[in-house]
Short mmCIF file of C-alpha atoms in Angstrom, two decimals:
data_model
loop_
_atom_site.label_atom_id
_atom_site.label_comp_id
_atom_site.label_asym_id
_atom_site.label_seq_id
_atom_site.Cartn_x
_atom_site.Cartn_y
_atom_site.Cartn_z
CA MET A 1 -0.07 0.09 0.01
CA HIS A 2 1.17 3.37 -0.85
CA ARG A 3 0.13 6.97 -1.15
CA ILE A 4 -0.40 8.32 -4.58
CA ASP A 5 1.02 12.19 -4.96
CA SER A 6 1.90 14.27 -7.74
CA ALA A 7 5.13 12.46 -8.40
CA SER A 8 3.54 9.13 -8.86
CA VAL A 9 3.75 7.24 -12.13
CA ALA A 10 0.88 4.89 -12.47
CA ASP A 11 -1.47 3.37 -15.01
CA LEU A 12 -5.17 4.15 -14.69
CA PHE A 13 -8.01 1.34 -15.48
CA ASP A 14 -11.74 1.89 -16.11
CA ILE A 15 -14.43 0.18 -14.46
CA ALA A 16 -14.83 -2.60 -17.20
CA ALA A 17 -11.04 -3.62 -17.06
CA THR A 18 -11.15 -3.48 -13.21
CA ARG A 19 -14.04 -5.90 -13.32
CA ARG A 20 -12.17 -8.29 -15.55
CA ILE A 21 -9.16 -8.22 -13.35
CA GLU A 22 -11.33 -8.79 -10.26
CA GLN A 23 -13.17 -11.75 -11.91
CA ALA A 24 -9.88 -13.47 -13.18
CA ALA A 25 -8.37 -13.18 -9.72
CA ALA A 26 -11.41 -14.44 -8.10
CA ALA A 27 -11.58 -17.60 -10.20
CA ALA A 28 -7.98 -18.14 -9.40
CA LEU A 29 -7.93 -17.74 -5.75
CA PRO A 30 -9.61 -19.43 -2.86
CA PRO A 31 -13.08 -18.11 -2.00
CA HIS A 32 -13.34 -14.81 -0.16
CA THR A 33 -9.42 -14.23 -0.44
CA LEU A 34 -9.88 -10.87 -2.26
CA MET A 35 -12.43 -9.43 0.10
CA GLN A 36 -10.38 -10.54 3.01
CA ARG A 37 -7.26 -8.83 1.57
CA ALA A 38 -9.45 -5.55 0.88
CA GLY A 39 -10.75 -5.57 4.38
CA LEU A 40 -7.20 -5.87 5.75
CA ALA A 41 -5.93 -3.26 3.68
CA VAL A 42 -8.79 -0.78 4.88
CA ALA A 43 -8.21 -1.75 8.56
CA ARG A 44 -4.35 -1.10 8.19
CA LEU A 45 -4.95 2.35 6.80
CA ALA A 46 -7.63 3.02 9.24
CA MET A 47 -5.29 2.30 12.08
CA ALA A 48 -2.57 4.52 10.58
CA ILE A 49 -5.09 7.42 10.24
CA ALA A 50 -6.51 7.13 13.64
CA PRO A 51 -4.32 4.96 15.90
CA GLN A 52 -5.89 6.22 19.21
CA ALA A 53 -9.33 6.01 18.02
CA ARG A 54 -11.94 4.76 20.52
CA THR A 55 -14.90 4.45 17.93
CA ILE A 56 -14.58 3.78 14.18
CA TRP A 57 -17.99 4.27 12.20
CA ILE A 58 -18.25 2.01 9.24
CA ALA A 59 -21.22 2.67 6.91
CA CYS A 60 -21.76 -0.60 4.77
CA GLY A 61 -23.74 -0.74 1.61
CA PRO A 62 -25.65 -3.77 0.08
CA GLY A 63 -22.87 -4.97 -2.27
CA ASN A 64 -19.11 -5.95 -2.20
CA ASN A 65 -18.29 -2.64 -1.13
CA GLY A 66 -20.12 -3.18 2.10
CA GLY A 67 -18.44 -6.50 2.22
CA ASP A 68 -14.96 -4.80 2.44
CA GLY A 69 -16.54 -2.70 5.25
CA PHE A 70 -17.59 -5.79 7.25
CA GLU A 71 -14.20 -7.52 6.48
CA ALA A 72 -12.40 -4.33 7.92
CA ALA A 73 -14.62 -4.07 10.88
CA ALA A 74 -13.82 -7.83 11.84
CA GLN A 75 -9.97 -6.91 11.26
CA LEU A 76 -10.23 -3.72 13.47
CA ARG A 77 -12.14 -5.53 16.30
CA ALA A 78 -9.44 -8.30 16.43
CA ARG A 79 -6.96 -5.66 17.08
CA GLY A 80 -8.62 -3.88 19.84
CA PHE A 81 -10.60 -1.13 18.08
CA ALA A 82 -14.20 -0.55 18.49
CA PRO A 83 -15.80 -0.34 15.09
CA VAL A 84 -19.42 0.28 14.92
CA VAL A 85 -21.21 -0.82 11.76
CA SER A 86 -24.30 0.69 10.30
CA CYS A 87 -25.55 -1.24 7.18
CA ILE A 88 -28.07 -0.83 4.44
CA GLY A 89 -29.55 -3.69 2.46
CA ASP A 90 -31.23 -7.03 2.88
CA ASP A 91 -28.65 -9.72 4.26
CA ALA A 92 -30.24 -12.45 2.11
CA ARG A 93 -29.66 -10.64 -0.95
CA ARG A 94 -25.92 -9.62 -0.29
CA PRO A 95 -23.21 -11.28 -2.57
CA ALA A 96 -21.87 -14.43 -1.16
CA ASP A 97 -18.58 -13.00 -0.19
CA ALA A 98 -20.11 -10.14 1.48
CA ARG A 99 -22.32 -12.43 3.57
CA ALA A 100 -19.39 -14.43 4.65
CA SER A 101 -17.59 -11.14 5.83
CA LEU A 102 -20.83 -10.20 7.66
CA GLN A 103 -20.66 -13.23 9.50
CA ARG A 104 -17.01 -12.89 10.26
CA ALA A 105 -17.73 -9.51 11.71
CA ARG A 106 -20.62 -10.77 13.74
CA ASN A 107 -18.38 -13.67 15.08
CA ALA A 108 -15.86 -11.22 16.06
CA GLY A 109 -18.11 -9.19 18.25
CA VAL A 110 -18.39 -6.07 16.15
CA VAL A 111 -21.24 -3.67 17.23
CA PHE A 112 -24.07 -3.31 14.71
CA ALA A 113 -26.17 -0.16 15.06
CA GLU A 114 -29.15 0.97 13.02
CA THR A 115 -28.04 4.72 13.25
CA PRO A 116 -24.63 6.10 13.27
CA PRO A 117 -22.65 6.49 16.50
CA PRO A 118 -23.07 10.09 17.97
CA HIS A 119 -19.18 10.33 18.18
CA CYS A 120 -16.37 8.70 16.45
CA GLU A 121 -12.78 9.48 15.64
CA LEU A 122 -12.94 7.98 12.14
CA ALA A 123 -15.67 7.45 9.49
CA ILE A 124 -15.20 4.72 6.88
CA ASP A 125 -17.47 4.88 3.61
CA ALA A 126 -18.16 1.55 2.32
CA LEU A 127 -21.57 2.13 0.90
CA LEU A 128 -21.23 2.07 -2.84
CA GLY A 129 -18.46 0.53 -5.09
CA ILE A 130 -17.51 1.10 -8.70
CA GLY A 131 -20.63 -0.77 -9.81
CA ALA A 132 -23.23 1.44 -8.42
CA ALA A 133 -25.75 2.28 -11.05
CA ARG A 134 -27.65 4.97 -9.03
CA ALA A 135 -27.11 8.01 -6.99
CA PRO A 136 -27.18 7.66 -3.23
CA GLU A 137 -30.50 8.46 -1.70
CA GLY A 138 -32.48 8.16 1.52
CA ARG A 139 -30.66 6.97 4.53
CA MET A 140 -27.36 6.39 2.48
CA LEU A 141 -27.34 10.03 1.10
CA GLU A 142 -27.90 11.16 4.65
CA TRP A 143 -25.08 9.29 5.97
CA LEU A 144 -22.74 10.39 3.31
CA GLN A 145 -23.70 13.96 3.97
CA ARG A 146 -23.22 13.49 7.66
CA MET A 147 -19.88 11.94 6.97
CA HIS A 148 -18.54 14.68 4.66
CA ALA A 149 -19.94 17.51 6.77
CA GLY A 150 -18.46 16.09 10.09
CA PRO A 151 -15.31 16.98 11.64
CA VAL A 152 -13.64 13.64 11.63
CA PRO A 153 -11.37 12.12 8.64
CA VAL A 154 -13.44 10.09 6.17
CA LEU A 155 -11.82 7.07 4.58
CA CYS A 156 -13.54 5.87 1.36
CA VAL A 157 -13.24 2.25 0.48
CA ASP A 158 -12.02 1.91 -3.24
CA THR A 159 -14.18 4.87 -4.33
CA PRO A 160 -16.03 7.51 -2.88
CA SER A 161 -19.68 6.61 -2.95
CA GLY A 162 -21.57 8.25 -5.67
CA LEU A 163 -18.44 8.94 -7.77
CA ASP A 164 -18.20 7.73 -11.36
CA THR A 165 -14.73 6.41 -11.45
CA ASP A 166 -14.44 6.45 -15.18
CA SER A 167 -15.40 10.12 -15.60
CA GLY A 168 -15.07 11.82 -11.96
CA VAL A 169 -18.45 12.92 -11.90
CA LEU A 170 -20.08 12.94 -8.55
CA SER A 171 -23.94 12.09 -8.47
CA PHE A 172 -24.67 14.16 -5.30
CA GLU A 173 -23.85 17.43 -3.92
CA PHE A 174 -21.04 17.46 -1.40
CA PRO A 175 -21.51 19.94 1.65
CA PRO A 176 -20.36 23.34 1.11
CA PRO A 177 -16.61 23.90 1.75
CA ALA A 178 -15.65 24.59 5.41
CA PRO A 179 -12.90 26.82 6.74
CA ALA A 180 -9.45 24.95 6.45
CA SER A 181 -9.17 24.74 10.23
CA MET A 182 -12.60 22.74 10.34
CA SER A 183 -12.38 20.68 7.11
CA PRO A 184 -11.95 16.91 7.91
CA ARG A 185 -9.21 15.08 6.26
CA ARG A 186 -10.61 13.04 3.32
CA LEU A 187 -8.94 9.78 2.03
CA CYS A 188 -9.58 7.14 -0.44
CA LEU A 189 -8.10 3.67 -0.59
CA SER A 190 -8.30 2.51 -4.22
CA LEU A 191 -8.29 -1.40 -4.41
CA LEU A 192 -6.91 -3.45 -7.31
CA THR A 193 -6.57 -0.77 -9.75
CA LEU A 194 -6.27 2.98 -9.77
CA LYS A 195 -9.24 4.60 -11.50
CA PRO A 196 -9.15 7.76 -13.68
CA GLY A 197 -12.03 9.37 -12.07
CA LEU A 198 -10.16 9.82 -8.71
CA PHE A 199 -7.92 12.30 -10.45
CA THR A 200 -9.94 14.57 -12.41
CA ALA A 201 -13.21 16.54 -12.42
CA GLN A 202 -15.12 16.30 -8.99
CA GLY A 203 -12.98 13.19 -8.18
CA ARG A 204 -10.16 15.13 -6.61
CA ASP A 205 -12.31 16.74 -4.10
CA ALA A 206 -14.44 13.63 -3.33
CA ALA A 207 -11.35 11.30 -2.88
CA GLY A 208 -8.87 13.67 -1.14
CA GLU A 209 -5.71 11.78 -0.35
CA VAL A 210 -5.55 8.76 -2.75
CA TRP A 211 -3.85 5.65 -1.36
CA PHE A 212 -3.57 2.29 -3.44
CA ASP A 213 -3.20 -1.37 -2.65
CA ASP A 214 -3.12 -3.75 -5.70
CA LEU A 215 -4.10 -6.76 -3.32
CA GLY A 216 -1.18 -8.62 -4.63
CA LEU A 217 -2.39 -8.94 -8.04
CA PRO A 218 -1.01 -7.32 -11.36
CA PRO A 219 -3.37 -5.98 -13.93
CA GLY A 220 -2.33 -8.78 -16.35
CA ALA A 221 -3.19 -8.31 -20.07
CA GLU A 222 -5.67 -5.40 -19.39
CA ALA A 223 -4.87 -2.16 -20.97
CA PRO A 224 -5.02 1.19 -19.17
CA VAL A 225 -7.30 4.06 -20.26
CA ALA A 226 -4.95 6.55 -19.02
CA ARG A 227 -1.81 7.36 -16.85
CA LEU A 228 -0.28 9.65 -14.26
CA PRO A 229 2.93 10.93 -15.69
CA GLY A 230 4.78 11.58 -12.65
CA ALA A 231 7.16 14.52 -11.83
CA THR A 232 8.88 16.70 -14.51
CA GLN A 233 12.64 16.17 -14.19
CA ALA A 234 14.95 19.22 -14.34
CA THR A 235 17.16 19.47 -17.25
CA VAL A 236 20.76 20.53 -17.06
CA ARG A 237 21.94 23.18 -19.62
CA ARG A 238 25.23 22.42 -21.16
CA GLN A 239 27.81 24.85 -20.59
CA SER A 240 28.48 25.35 -24.23
CA SER A 241 24.80 26.33 -24.92
CA HIS A 242 23.60 29.91 -25.86
CA LYS A 243 20.22 31.53 -26.14
CA GLY A 244 19.73 30.17 -29.70
CA SER A 245 19.92 26.64 -28.12
CA TYR A 246 16.61 27.25 -26.44
CA GLY A 247 14.55 28.77 -29.21
CA ASP A 248 12.49 31.80 -29.81
CA VAL A 249 8.99 32.36 -28.51
CA ALA A 250 6.50 34.82 -30.21
CA ILE A 251 3.46 35.70 -28.28
CA VAL A 252 0.62 36.93 -30.46
CA GLY A 253 -2.16 38.46 -28.25
CA GLY A 254 -2.81 41.44 -26.28
CA ALA A 255 -5.77 43.08 -27.98
CA PRO A 256 -6.71 46.65 -26.65
CA GLY A 257 -7.50 46.30 -22.96
CA MET A 258 -6.08 42.99 -22.65
CA ALA A 259 -2.14 43.46 -23.14
CA GLY A 260 -1.75 41.82 -19.72
CA ALA A 261 -2.60 38.36 -20.85
CA ALA A 262 0.23 38.62 -23.50
CA LEU A 263 2.60 39.99 -21.00
CA LEU A 264 1.85 37.23 -18.58
CA ALA A 265 2.59 34.48 -21.47
CA ALA A 266 5.69 36.23 -22.41
CA THR A 267 7.12 36.52 -18.79
CA ALA A 268 6.21 32.82 -18.33
CA ALA A 269 7.94 31.72 -21.43
CA LEU A 270 11.00 33.89 -20.31
CA SER A 271 11.09 32.25 -16.86
CA ALA A 272 10.51 28.82 -18.16
CA GLY A 273 13.85 29.22 -20.22
CA ALA A 274 13.06 30.32 -23.80
CA GLY A 275 16.06 31.85 -25.32
CA ARG A 276 14.34 34.94 -26.60
CA VAL A 277 10.84 36.02 -26.27
CA PHE A 278 9.03 38.51 -28.63
CA VAL A 279 5.57 40.17 -27.80
CA ALA A 280 3.49 40.98 -30.86
CA ALA A 281 0.69 42.91 -29.44
CA LEU A 282 -2.56 43.44 -31.24
CA ASP A 283 -2.99 46.67 -29.49
CA GLY A 284 -0.84 49.08 -31.49
CA SER A 285 -0.66 51.61 -28.91
CA ILE A 286 1.11 49.27 -26.49
CA ALA A 287 4.45 50.67 -25.04
CA PRO A 288 7.39 49.23 -26.85
CA ILE A 289 9.23 48.10 -23.59
CA ASP A 290 8.25 46.55 -20.41
CA PRO A 291 10.34 48.17 -17.71
CA LEU A 292 9.78 45.15 -15.34
CA ARG A 293 11.08 42.85 -18.17
CA PRO A 294 13.33 44.62 -20.43
CA GLU A 295 14.34 41.23 -21.77
CA LEU A 296 11.03 40.93 -23.72
CA MET A 297 11.13 42.34 -27.30
CA PHE A 298 8.23 44.12 -28.82
CA ARG A 299 7.45 43.78 -32.72
CA ARG A 300 4.35 44.26 -34.77
CA PRO A 301 2.95 40.97 -35.49
CA GLU A 302 3.54 41.22 -39.37
CA ALA A 303 7.12 41.97 -38.75
CA LEU A 304 7.93 38.62 -37.27
CA ASP A 305 9.27 35.59 -39.24
CA LEU A 306 7.08 33.02 -37.75
CA GLY A 307 8.68 29.94 -39.26
CA PRO A 308 11.57 29.31 -36.97
CA MET A 309 9.53 30.21 -34.12
CA THR A 310 7.20 28.76 -31.60
CA VAL A 311 4.13 31.07 -31.66
CA VAL A 312 1.69 31.34 -28.63
CA CYS A 313 -1.38 32.74 -29.94
CA GLY A 314 -4.57 33.90 -28.36
CA CYS A 315 -3.61 35.20 -24.98
CA GLY A 316 -5.81 38.27 -24.48
CA GLY A 317 -6.44 38.27 -28.22
CA GLY A 318 -10.10 39.37 -28.29
CA SER A 319 -11.84 39.48 -31.68
CA PRO A 320 -8.78 40.95 -33.42
CA VAL A 321 -6.80 37.71 -33.22
CA ALA A 322 -9.13 36.17 -35.97
CA ALA A 323 -7.51 38.44 -38.35
CA VAL A 324 -3.90 37.30 -37.85
CA LEU A 325 -4.76 33.57 -37.28
CA PRO A 326 -4.66 32.55 -40.91
CA ARG A 327 -0.92 33.65 -41.20
CA VAL A 328 -0.07 32.21 -37.86
CA LEU A 329 -1.56 28.73 -38.74
CA ALA A 330 0.21 28.89 -42.14
CA GLU A 331 3.61 29.95 -40.99
CA ALA A 332 4.31 29.03 -37.38
CA GLY A 333 6.83 26.65 -36.92
CA THR A 334 5.40 25.04 -33.60
CA LEU A 335 2.17 26.58 -32.06
CA VAL A 336 0.34 26.87 -29.09
CA LEU A 337 -3.26 28.22 -29.48
CA ASP A 338 -5.10 29.42 -26.23
CA ALA A 339 -8.08 31.39 -25.20
CA ASP A 340 -9.65 33.76 -27.94
CA ALA A 341 -7.56 31.99 -30.80
CA LEU A 342 -9.57 28.70 -29.73
CA ASN A 343 -12.87 30.69 -29.89
CA ALA A 344 -11.93 31.90 -33.37
CA VAL A 345 -11.10 28.48 -34.63
CA ALA A 346 -14.39 27.06 -33.15
CA GLY A 347 -16.39 29.39 -35.30
CA ASP A 348 -14.46 29.12 -38.60
CA ALA A 349 -14.22 26.18 -40.71
CA GLY A 350 -11.47 27.53 -42.89
CA LEU A 351 -9.33 28.15 -39.75
CA GLN A 352 -10.23 24.39 -38.80
CA ALA A 353 -9.07 23.22 -42.14
CA GLN A 354 -5.78 25.08 -41.71
CA LEU A 355 -5.32 23.48 -38.21
CA LEU A 356 -5.65 20.02 -39.79
CA ALA A 357 -3.22 20.80 -42.49
CA ARG A 358 -0.48 21.50 -39.80
CA GLN A 359 -0.76 18.13 -38.80
CA GLN A 360 -0.47 16.67 -42.20
CA ALA A 361 2.64 18.87 -42.74
CA GLY A 362 4.08 17.53 -39.57
CA ARG A 363 4.01 20.88 -37.74
CA ALA A 364 3.27 20.39 -34.01
CA THR A 365 0.17 22.32 -32.42
CA VAL A 366 -0.88 22.46 -28.83
CA MET A 367 -4.36 23.70 -27.92
CA THR A 368 -5.14 24.55 -24.41
CA PRO A 369 -8.78 25.09 -23.82
CA HIS A 370 -10.73 25.28 -20.71
CA PRO A 371 -14.01 23.48 -20.46
CA LEU A 372 -16.01 26.21 -22.11
CA GLU A 373 -13.62 26.71 -24.80
CA ALA A 374 -13.58 23.03 -25.39
CA ALA A 375 -17.43 22.84 -25.67
CA ARG A 376 -17.36 25.61 -28.20
CA LEU A 377 -14.81 23.66 -30.28
CA LEU A 378 -16.97 20.38 -30.10
CA GLY A 379 -20.30 22.17 -30.57
CA THR A 380 -21.48 20.73 -27.23
CA SER A 381 -22.12 21.89 -23.67
CA THR A 382 -19.59 22.42 -20.84
CA ALA A 383 -21.38 19.98 -18.76
CA LYS A 384 -21.02 17.22 -21.41
CA VAL A 385 -17.29 18.07 -21.72
CA GLN A 386 -17.00 17.81 -17.79
CA ALA A 387 -19.11 14.58 -17.84
CA ASP A 388 -16.28 12.92 -19.91
CA ARG A 389 -13.01 14.76 -19.87
CA LEU A 390 -11.00 11.87 -21.09
CA GLY A 391 -13.35 11.61 -24.07
CA ALA A 392 -13.71 15.17 -24.73
CA ALA A 393 -9.78 15.69 -24.97
CA SER A 394 -9.61 12.73 -27.12
CA GLN A 395 -12.25 14.07 -29.57
CA LEU A 396 -10.66 17.31 -29.74
CA THR A 397 -7.20 15.71 -30.75
CA ALA A 398 -8.85 13.53 -33.28
CA ARG A 399 -10.89 16.57 -34.66
CA PHE A 400 -8.17 19.03 -34.90
CA GLY A 401 -4.84 16.88 -35.21
CA ALA A 402 -3.35 18.70 -32.18
CA VAL A 403 -2.07 17.83 -28.68
CA VAL A 404 -4.92 18.85 -26.54
CA VAL A 405 -4.56 20.19 -22.96
CA LEU A 406 -7.91 20.29 -21.43
CA LYS A 407 -7.61 22.36 -18.28
CA GLY A 408 -9.43 22.06 -15.05
CA SER A 409 -9.16 19.94 -11.93
CA GLY A 410 -7.05 17.08 -13.27
CA THR A 411 -5.95 18.64 -16.58
CA VAL A 412 -6.02 15.92 -19.40
CA VAL A 413 -3.35 15.74 -21.93
CA ALA A 414 -4.26 14.03 -25.03
CA ALA A 415 -2.25 13.12 -28.16
CA ALA A 416 -2.95 11.04 -31.28
CA GLY A 417 -2.00 7.61 -30.79
CA GLU A 418 -0.89 7.96 -27.30
CA LEU A 419 -2.40 7.09 -23.83
CA PRO A 420 -4.10 10.23 -22.31
CA VAL A 421 -2.31 11.68 -19.36
CA ILE A 422 -4.02 13.26 -16.35
CA ASN A 423 -1.92 15.69 -14.59
CA HIS A 424 -2.12 15.14 -10.62
CA SER A 425 -0.30 18.27 -9.57
CA GLY A 426 -1.83 21.73 -8.83
CA ASN A 427 -4.66 23.11 -6.62
CA ALA A 428 -7.59 25.48 -6.51
CA ARG A 429 -5.08 28.41 -6.05
CA LEU A 430 -4.80 28.39 -9.82
CA ALA A 431 -8.47 29.22 -10.17
CA THR A 432 -7.57 32.79 -10.77
CA ALA A 433 -7.55 35.16 -13.88
CA GLY A 434 -4.19 34.94 -15.89
CA THR A 435 -3.05 31.41 -14.87
CA GLY A 436 -3.96 29.85 -18.13
CA ASP A 437 -2.03 32.66 -19.91
CA VAL A 438 0.98 31.59 -17.79
CA LEU A 439 0.57 28.05 -18.77
CA ALA A 440 0.38 28.77 -22.45
CA GLY A 441 3.84 30.55 -22.16
CA MET A 442 5.30 27.67 -20.29
CA VAL A 443 4.28 25.24 -23.10
CA GLY A 444 5.69 27.58 -25.63
CA ALA A 445 9.20 27.61 -24.01
CA ARG A 446 9.28 23.85 -23.99
CA LEU A 447 8.18 23.57 -27.44
CA ALA A 448 10.87 26.16 -28.53
CA ALA A 449 13.63 24.24 -26.81
CA GLY A 450 12.85 21.29 -28.89
CA ARG A 451 10.52 19.01 -26.75
CA PRO A 452 8.09 16.93 -28.57
CA ALA A 453 4.57 18.38 -28.22
CA GLN A 454 2.99 16.05 -25.79
CA ALA A 455 6.28 15.88 -23.69
CA ALA A 456 6.34 19.73 -23.68
CA ALA A 457 2.65 19.91 -22.69
CA CYS A 458 2.89 17.31 -19.89
CA GLU A 459 5.96 19.02 -18.32
CA ALA A 460 4.54 22.47 -18.57
CA VAL A 461 1.25 21.45 -16.93
CA TRP A 462 3.02 19.58 -14.12
CA THR A 463 5.45 22.42 -13.45
CA HIS A 464 2.61 24.83 -13.50
CA GLY A 465 0.67 22.87 -10.90
CA ASP A 466 3.80 22.09 -8.72
CA LEU A 467 4.58 25.59 -8.29
CA ALA A 468 0.92 26.13 -6.88
CA ASP A 469 1.38 23.14 -4.54
CA ARG A 470 4.74 24.54 -3.10
CA TRP A 471 3.49 28.22 -2.88
CA PRO A 472 4.08 29.36 0.53
CA ALA A 473 0.98 29.57 2.79
CA GLY A 474 -0.22 33.10 3.59
CA ILE A 475 1.19 34.57 0.28
CA PRO A 476 -1.44 35.28 -2.50
CA LEU A 477 -0.98 33.22 -5.63
CA THR A 478 -1.40 35.80 -8.51
CA ALA A 479 -0.81 34.95 -12.16
CA GLY A 480 1.90 37.62 -12.28
CA ALA A 481 3.85 36.11 -9.31
CA LEU A 482 3.41 32.56 -10.94
CA ALA A 483 4.66 33.74 -14.30
CA ALA A 484 7.97 34.78 -12.76
CA GLY A 485 8.61 31.04 -12.18
CA GLY A 486 10.07 31.17 -8.68
CA LEU A 487 8.67 30.61 -5.28
CA PRO A 488 8.46 33.69 -3.17
CA SER A 489 10.03 33.76 0.33
CA ARG A 490 7.83 33.66 3.36
#
């Protein structure tokens, strides 16, 4: 068993593959072995979370997830803890393994109660597993809301109840956020496989800390549907290198009133190591120098030779960006499309054809939409994008021939012919204006340095999130500070 963090490298499996792995293991092992292993794993983590606990409340559902909870209760009782089990469902209709574990819990002297105990030091959610076909309701919903609104840690068995572990969509509403000092610790012990929905959309909030136990079983021949890429490794610059070794980035954006977005992207590209950074502002009245970043060079968009450059287009582009996009798409060596450039592409079939032509010519493009921009590009709704983030990112890649960075909680990076990547760094402090412009600049710097498009996107996304994860408490995280690329001192 080990904790999954932003540096973890792991394959992610959907519900169908997990079921096949489970069925193959159950056929090869003695009866009840898997559930006993799962229950022991839950008990071990529970003891580590609350070693001094007097009462541990375990809420058990009608299926095998509830059986894991019964088994954990028996293991905890045998080790001197005082689990109290509240269960839902008809005992006669439980799966055979769950009935066996229920009897083991009763034989061990576990206390069963119709209602949750008034006080506990740890709550364990073993109500619904990966096979749940309905949203929690009635007593089950009441217990879940009580758990997640309470002051004690919550440990979810295999998956948070009500979470679709393929998509990360939660089928009921969590209690509103509490102050940090009052918010309970939330954990999920994923069993047998890691599931993609734990790491994207609402899954990150629902799962909290993710732990993993494969129950001693490899995935066999099953293919993953996505992966966690792990930490980006720092590169060492050769002493003999020079600014030309790290490429030129041109930022095309900054329409009237939105010059800040272009400057954020440019600053981020500079901080991320680009050899030279040009700002081609669409606002003709912008000053030709940034006194805070004199390294930035200002040019008119038409004056740049885009062929040898990595172009980052769209940051603060507004409607004027549509006029320069045909040339950018036709001439840019490598390209990052963000913000208003994506909106322009969404509404123009000619620009879409040019974008596909770039793929056919072997010129790399990275698109960095947030969910609303992705919905415009796909002609659908934001809700549908969020309901299947892996699928939406893959559809965008297939439609436009680009590497796609679908931003949000658990950013998805998709590339043609490659396994999608779910990024596990970053936090809600990035939910502020301008951080997307910063990310676009960081991707541009890596492309300019010669990194392949998918690698450049994954590395930039992870680094962007890691900066937010390591940001000192008490110091506001703004896009300007993030673009500077370093961590402030306390």
